[in-house]
Amino acid sequence: MIWSRLPTELIREIIVYLASTDIAKAGNLRLVSRDTNVWVLPYLFRSLTFTTPDEITRFTSILLPKRKFHIPALKSKLHIVPRALSSYSIESLALMVNTQLPSVENALASVAPAFSNLKNLYITSRNLTSNAYWLRQYPIHPTTIVILHFGFPHHVNYQDPIFQCVTHLYTSTLVGYRNSQVTDLPQLTHLAVHTRLQHSPETIISITTEFRRILESAPHLLLFVFTIDKARVPPETVHKWEMALEPCKKDCRFILLPHFHDPRMEWEGLLRGQPDVWDRALTWLTGMKGDVDAAFRYRIAESRRLQVEGEWLRRSKPRGKMDWEIDMVQREDFKQFEEDDFEAVGSLMFHS
């Protein structure tokens, strides 16, 4: 056969090309041999979603060598040294594991160099805190971070190195440990937050006051988006918020986006290259200013989203698992588990 007479370098180029064009082909090719497995793995691990400890364990077992010490192969056999972890091109990671098991942190720490090219990170505030030690040990600097939770928005340390290169932040907590806050991010240009609208007047004042403080203390900020689910509340509730937000709306960088997307849909949209929350906000604002084409595009996009979101969430949400949340305020029916060791700081995660 011609294939058996081809040089190894050419075989490698052919297999790598096939793997790069189709992720399904890459999955099949890695089963051909140990050598092809090493070649195609980087094309399989571009975007990762972890929701259980078992998924992390399986992932690390694939990347790590099966032996502690490398044993050279026989000269008569094609052999490839195990791929260096830093050579992987993982661009997007969703770390949504509702556990504090040390084994999870240790497993991720063992493959930490594989995340050196990370650009997009979806993570719970609690996962970010529990994995902070090994995250500080490696040059992992995403440009987009979305901080979620499972009912209670924990504090994070906005002075951690992982935030050094962040330009886009969609967060459920505006301040954190050691008096850190989002305005500490040196390269932050785009900020987004969300909360449900059914709050007391005192809570509304607290939230809008914090918004004004951020706008005043972050001159480098280009866009601040506050997303709400306008369709699910009475008009009078929306009116209360609009009145409270009047000082913020005077700043051209602030946009009140009336259509909220579920965080799982935001993640799925990122993987598919769809517009993010800031892109949608700018398109919506352009339409509101009289651009008929922009308004039409936005309405069409939202109409399609409403058609697919309900079905997609029903089909994709794992039963028995907690929803991804990005609300700045603790969920009303949230129950603190005994193993929770965070300090009770109230329902609002704001800087005092």
Coordinates of C-alpha atoms in Angstrom, one line a residue:
M1 CA 0.0 0.0 0.0
I2 CA 1.1 3.5 -0.7
W3 CA 0.2 4.7 2.8
S4 CA 2.7 2.3 4.4
R5 CA 5.5 3.7 2.2
L6 CA 4.8 7.4 3.1
P7 CA 7.3 9.1 5.4
T8 CA 6.3 9.6 9.0
E9 CA 6.3 13.4 8.6
L10 CA 3.8 13.3 5.7
I11 CA 1.5 10.9 7.6
R12 CA 1.5 13.2 10.5
E13 CA 0.7 16.2 8.3
I14 CA -2.3 14.4 6.7
I15 CA -3.7 13.2 10.0
V16 CA -3.3 16.6 11.7
Y17 CA -5.0 18.3 8.7
L18 CA -8.0 15.9 8.9
A19 CA -8.3 16.4 12.7
S20 CA -8.2 20.2 12.3
T21 CA -11.1 20.2 9.8
D22 CA -13.6 18.1 11.8
I23 CA -13.7 17.4 15.5
A24 CA -15.6 14.2 14.9
K25 CA -12.8 13.0 12.6
A26 CA -10.3 13.9 15.3
G27 CA -12.2 11.8 17.8
N28 CA -12.0 8.8 15.5
L29 CA -8.4 9.3 14.5
R30 CA -7.1 9.3 18.1
L31 CA -8.3 5.7 18.3
V32 CA -6.0 4.6 15.5
S33 CA -2.8 4.4 17.6
R34 CA -0.9 6.0 20.5
D35 CA 1.0 8.2 18.1
T36 CA -2.1 9.6 16.3
N37 CA -3.7 10.1 19.7
V38 CA -0.8 12.4 20.7
W39 CA -1.1 14.3 17.3
V40 CA -4.8 15.0 17.4
L41 CA -5.5 15.6 21.1
P42 CA -5.0 19.4 20.8
Y43 CA -7.8 19.6 18.2
L44 CA -10.2 17.9 20.6
F45 CA -9.5 20.1 23.5
R46 CA -10.2 23.6 22.3
S47 CA -13.3 24.2 24.4
L48 CA -14.0 22.4 27.7
T49 CA -17.0 22.2 30.0
F50 CA -16.6 20.7 33.4
T51 CA -19.7 20.2 35.6
T52 CA -18.7 17.1 37.6
P53 CA -15.5 15.9 39.3
D54 CA -15.5 12.8 37.1
E55 CA -15.2 14.8 34.0
I56 CA -12.1 16.5 35.3
T57 CA -10.6 13.2 36.4
R58 CA -11.2 11.7 32.9
F59 CA -9.7 14.7 31.2
T60 CA -6.5 14.7 33.3
S61 CA -6.0 11.0 32.8
I62 CA -6.0 11.5 29.0
L63 CA -3.4 14.3 29.1
L64 CA -1.0 12.9 31.7
P65 CA 1.5 10.2 30.8
K66 CA 0.6 6.8 32.0
R67 CA 4.1 6.3 33.4
K68 CA 6.0 8.6 35.7
F69 CA 9.2 8.1 33.7
H70 CA 9.5 8.0 30.0
I71 CA 10.6 4.6 28.5
P72 CA 11.9 4.9 25.0
A73 CA 10.3 2.7 22.4
L74 CA 12.1 0.1 20.3
K75 CA 13.9 1.6 17.3
S76 CA 11.8 -0.5 15.0
K77 CA 8.6 1.3 16.1
L78 CA 7.4 4.8 15.5
H79 CA 7.6 6.6 18.8
I80 CA 6.6 10.0 19.9
V81 CA 7.4 11.6 23.3
P82 CA 4.2 12.5 25.2
R83 CA 3.1 16.0 24.2
A84 CA 4.0 18.8 26.5
L85 CA 1.0 20.2 28.4
S86 CA 1.9 23.8 27.5
S87 CA 1.5 22.8 23.8
Y88 CA -2.3 22.4 24.1
S89 CA -4.4 25.2 22.7
I90 CA -7.4 25.3 25.1
E91 CA -9.1 28.6 24.4
S92 CA -12.4 28.3 26.3
L93 CA -13.1 26.7 29.7
A94 CA -16.3 26.4 31.7
L95 CA -15.5 25.3 35.3
M96 CA -18.9 24.8 36.9
V97 CA -18.3 22.1 39.5
N98 CA -20.3 22.3 42.6
T99 CA -17.9 20.7 45.0
Q100 CA -14.9 21.5 47.3
L101 CA -13.2 18.2 47.0
P102 CA -9.4 18.7 47.1
S103 CA -9.0 16.0 44.5
V104 CA -10.6 18.3 41.9
E105 CA -8.1 21.1 42.6
N106 CA -5.2 18.6 42.6
A107 CA -6.3 17.2 39.3
L108 CA -6.5 20.6 37.6
A109 CA -3.2 21.7 39.1
S110 CA -1.5 18.6 37.6
V111 CA -2.4 19.8 34.0
A112 CA -2.3 23.5 34.7
P113 CA 0.2 24.3 31.8
A114 CA -2.5 23.1 29.4
F115 CA -4.5 26.2 30.1
S116 CA -1.7 28.6 29.3
N117 CA -3.4 29.7 26.1
L118 CA -6.8 30.2 27.7
K119 CA -8.8 33.2 26.4
N120 CA -12.4 32.7 27.8
L121 CA -13.2 31.5 31.3
Y122 CA -16.7 30.7 32.7
I123 CA -16.3 29.9 36.4
T124 CA -18.2 30.0 39.7
S125 CA -16.8 32.4 42.2
R126 CA -16.4 29.5 44.6
N127 CA -14.4 27.5 42.0
L128 CA -12.2 30.5 41.4
T129 CA -11.4 30.9 45.1
S130 CA -10.8 27.2 45.7
N131 CA -8.4 26.9 42.7
A132 CA -6.7 30.2 43.3
Y133 CA -3.4 28.7 44.6
W134 CA -2.5 26.8 41.4
L135 CA -3.9 29.5 39.2
R136 CA -1.4 31.9 40.7
Q137 CA 1.5 29.5 39.9
Y138 CA 1.1 29.5 36.1
P139 CA 0.8 32.2 33.5
I140 CA -2.9 31.8 32.9
H141 CA -4.4 35.1 31.7
P142 CA -7.7 35.0 29.9
T143 CA -9.1 38.1 28.4
T144 CA -12.8 37.3 29.1
I145 CA -14.1 36.0 32.4
V146 CA -17.7 35.3 33.4
I147 CA -18.2 34.7 37.1
L148 CA -21.2 32.6 38.0
H149 CA -22.7 30.8 41.0
F150 CA -25.3 28.3 42.1
G151 CA -27.4 30.6 44.3
F152 CA -25.0 32.6 46.3
P153 CA -22.6 35.1 44.7
H154 CA -19.4 34.6 46.7
H155 CA -16.5 37.1 46.9
V156 CA -13.4 36.7 44.7
N157 CA -10.1 38.4 44.9
Y158 CA -10.0 40.9 42.0
Q159 CA -6.3 41.5 42.6
D160 CA -5.3 37.9 41.7
P161 CA -3.0 37.5 38.7
I162 CA -5.7 35.8 36.6
F163 CA -7.4 39.2 36.2
Q164 CA -4.3 41.0 34.9
C165 CA -5.3 40.7 31.2
V166 CA -9.1 40.7 31.5
T167 CA -10.7 43.2 29.2
H168 CA -14.3 41.8 29.3
L169 CA -15.9 40.8 32.6
Y170 CA -19.5 39.6 33.2
T171 CA -19.8 39.1 36.9
S172 CA -22.1 38.3 39.7
T173 CA -20.0 40.1 42.3
L174 CA -18.6 43.6 42.0
V175 CA -16.2 43.5 45.0
G176 CA -14.2 40.9 46.7
Y177 CA -11.8 39.9 49.4
R178 CA -9.1 42.2 50.8
N179 CA -11.1 45.3 49.6
S180 CA -10.6 44.4 46.0
Q181 CA -13.2 45.4 43.4
V182 CA -13.7 45.3 39.7
T183 CA -12.1 48.7 39.2
D184 CA -8.8 47.1 40.3
L185 CA -8.6 45.3 37.0
P186 CA -5.9 47.2 35.1
Q187 CA -7.1 46.4 31.5
L188 CA -10.9 46.2 32.0
T189 CA -12.8 47.9 29.2
H190 CA -16.1 46.0 29.1
L191 CA -18.2 45.2 32.2
A192 CA -21.6 43.5 32.4
V193 CA -23.9 42.6 35.4
H194 CA -27.4 41.2 36.0
T195 CA -30.0 40.9 38.7
R196 CA -33.7 40.1 38.9
L197 CA -35.8 43.2 39.3
Q198 CA -38.0 42.2 42.2
H199 CA -36.1 44.0 45.0
S200 CA -36.9 46.4 47.8
P201 CA -36.3 50.1 47.3
E202 CA -33.3 49.9 49.6
T203 CA -31.7 47.2 47.5
I204 CA -32.3 49.1 44.3
I205 CA -30.6 52.2 45.7
S206 CA -27.6 50.1 46.9
I207 CA -27.2 48.6 43.4
T208 CA -27.5 51.8 41.5
T209 CA -25.2 53.6 43.9
E210 CA -22.6 51.0 43.3
F211 CA -23.1 51.4 39.5
R212 CA -22.5 55.2 39.8
R213 CA -19.3 54.6 41.9
I214 CA -17.9 52.3 39.2
L215 CA -18.6 54.7 36.4
E216 CA -17.0 57.5 38.3
S217 CA -13.9 55.6 39.4
A218 CA -13.2 53.7 36.1
P219 CA -12.3 56.2 33.4
H220 CA -10.8 53.4 31.3
L221 CA -14.1 51.6 31.1
L222 CA -15.6 51.7 27.6
L223 CA -18.9 49.9 28.1
F224 CA -21.0 49.0 31.2
V225 CA -24.0 46.8 30.4
F226 CA -26.8 46.0 33.0
T227 CA -29.0 43.2 31.7
I228 CA -32.5 42.7 32.9
D229 CA -35.4 40.5 32.0
K230 CA -37.9 43.2 31.3
A231 CA -40.6 40.9 29.9
R232 CA -41.1 39.0 33.2
V233 CA -41.9 41.9 35.5
P234 CA -44.8 44.4 35.7
P235 CA -44.2 47.8 34.0
E236 CA -44.2 49.7 37.3
T237 CA -41.3 47.6 38.5
V238 CA -39.3 48.5 35.4
H239 CA -40.2 52.1 35.8
K240 CA -38.8 52.1 39.4
W241 CA -35.5 50.8 38.1
E242 CA -35.4 53.3 35.2
M243 CA -35.9 56.2 37.6
A244 CA -33.2 54.9 39.9
L245 CA -30.8 54.4 37.0
E246 CA -31.3 57.9 35.5
P247 CA -27.9 59.2 36.9
C248 CA -26.2 56.2 35.3
K249 CA -27.9 56.6 32.0
K250 CA -26.4 60.1 31.7
D251 CA -23.1 58.4 31.1
C252 CA -22.8 57.3 27.5
R253 CA -20.9 54.2 28.5
F254 CA -23.9 52.7 30.4
I255 CA -26.5 50.6 28.6
L256 CA -29.6 49.1 30.2
L257 CA -30.2 46.0 28.1
P258 CA -33.8 44.8 28.5
H259 CA -33.2 41.2 27.3
F260 CA -31.4 38.7 29.5
H261 CA -29.8 35.5 28.2
D262 CA -29.4 32.4 30.4
P263 CA -25.7 31.9 31.2
R264 CA -25.7 28.5 29.6
M265 CA -26.9 30.1 26.4
E266 CA -24.2 32.7 26.7
W267 CA -21.6 29.9 27.0
E268 CA -23.1 28.1 24.0
G269 CA -23.2 31.3 22.0
L270 CA -19.5 31.9 22.8
L271 CA -18.6 28.5 21.4
R272 CA -20.6 29.1 18.3
G273 CA -19.1 32.6 17.7
Q274 CA -22.4 34.4 18.3
P275 CA -22.6 38.0 19.6
D276 CA -21.8 38.4 23.3
V277 CA -23.7 40.6 25.8
W278 CA -21.7 43.7 24.8
D279 CA -22.3 43.2 21.1
R280 CA -26.0 42.7 21.6
A281 CA -26.2 45.8 23.8
L282 CA -24.5 48.0 21.2
T283 CA -26.8 46.6 18.4
W284 CA -29.9 47.2 20.6
L285 CA -28.7 50.8 21.4
T286 CA -28.1 51.5 17.7
G287 CA -31.6 50.3 16.9
M288 CA -33.1 52.5 19.6
K289 CA -31.3 55.5 18.2
G290 CA -33.1 55.1 14.9
D291 CA -31.1 52.6 12.9
V292 CA -33.8 50.6 11.3
D293 CA -31.5 47.8 10.0
A294 CA -29.9 47.4 13.4
A295 CA -33.3 47.3 15.1
F296 CA -34.5 44.7 12.7
R297 CA -31.5 42.5 13.1
Y298 CA -31.8 42.7 16.9
R299 CA -35.5 41.8 16.8
I300 CA -34.9 38.8 14.5
A301 CA -32.0 37.6 16.7
E302 CA -34.1 37.8 19.8
S303 CA -37.1 36.2 18.2
R304 CA -34.9 33.2 17.2
R305 CA -33.4 33.1 20.7
L306 CA -36.9 32.9 22.3
Q307 CA -37.8 30.0 20.0
V308 CA -34.8 27.9 20.7
E309 CA -33.8 28.8 24.3
G310 CA -36.7 27.0 26.0
E311 CA -36.2 23.9 24.0
W312 CA -32.5 24.0 24.3
L313 CA -32.5 24.4 28.0
R314 CA -35.0 21.6 28.5
R315 CA -32.9 19.3 26.4
S316 CA -29.5 20.3 27.7
K317 CA -29.9 20.9 31.4
P318 CA -28.8 17.9 33.3
R319 CA -31.5 16.7 35.7
G320 CA -30.7 17.1 39.3
K321 CA -28.0 19.7 38.7
M322 CA -28.1 23.3 39.8
D323 CA -28.6 26.1 37.3
W324 CA -25.8 28.4 36.4
E325 CA -26.7 31.8 37.9
I326 CA -25.2 35.3 37.5
D327 CA -27.5 37.3 39.6
M328 CA -25.7 39.8 41.9
V329 CA -28.2 39.0 44.7
Q330 CA -28.6 35.8 46.5
R331 CA -31.4 33.6 45.3
E332 CA -34.4 33.8 47.7
D333 CA -34.7 30.1 48.2
F334 CA -31.0 29.5 48.5
K335 CA -30.1 27.1 51.4
Q336 CA -26.6 27.2 52.9
F337 CA -25.1 23.7 53.2
E338 CA -23.2 22.7 56.3
E339 CA -20.0 22.3 54.4
D340 CA -20.2 25.9 53.2
D341 CA -17.4 27.8 55.0
F342 CA -17.8 31.2 53.5
E343 CA -18.4 34.2 55.7
A344 CA -22.0 35.4 55.9
V345 CA -21.8 38.8 54.4
G346 CA -25.4 39.5 53.4
S347 CA -27.2 39.0 50.2
L348 CA -25.6 41.9 48.3
M349 CA -22.0 41.3 47.2
F350 CA -21.2 45.0 47.2
H351 CA -18.3 47.1 48.4
S352 CA -19.2 49.0 51.6

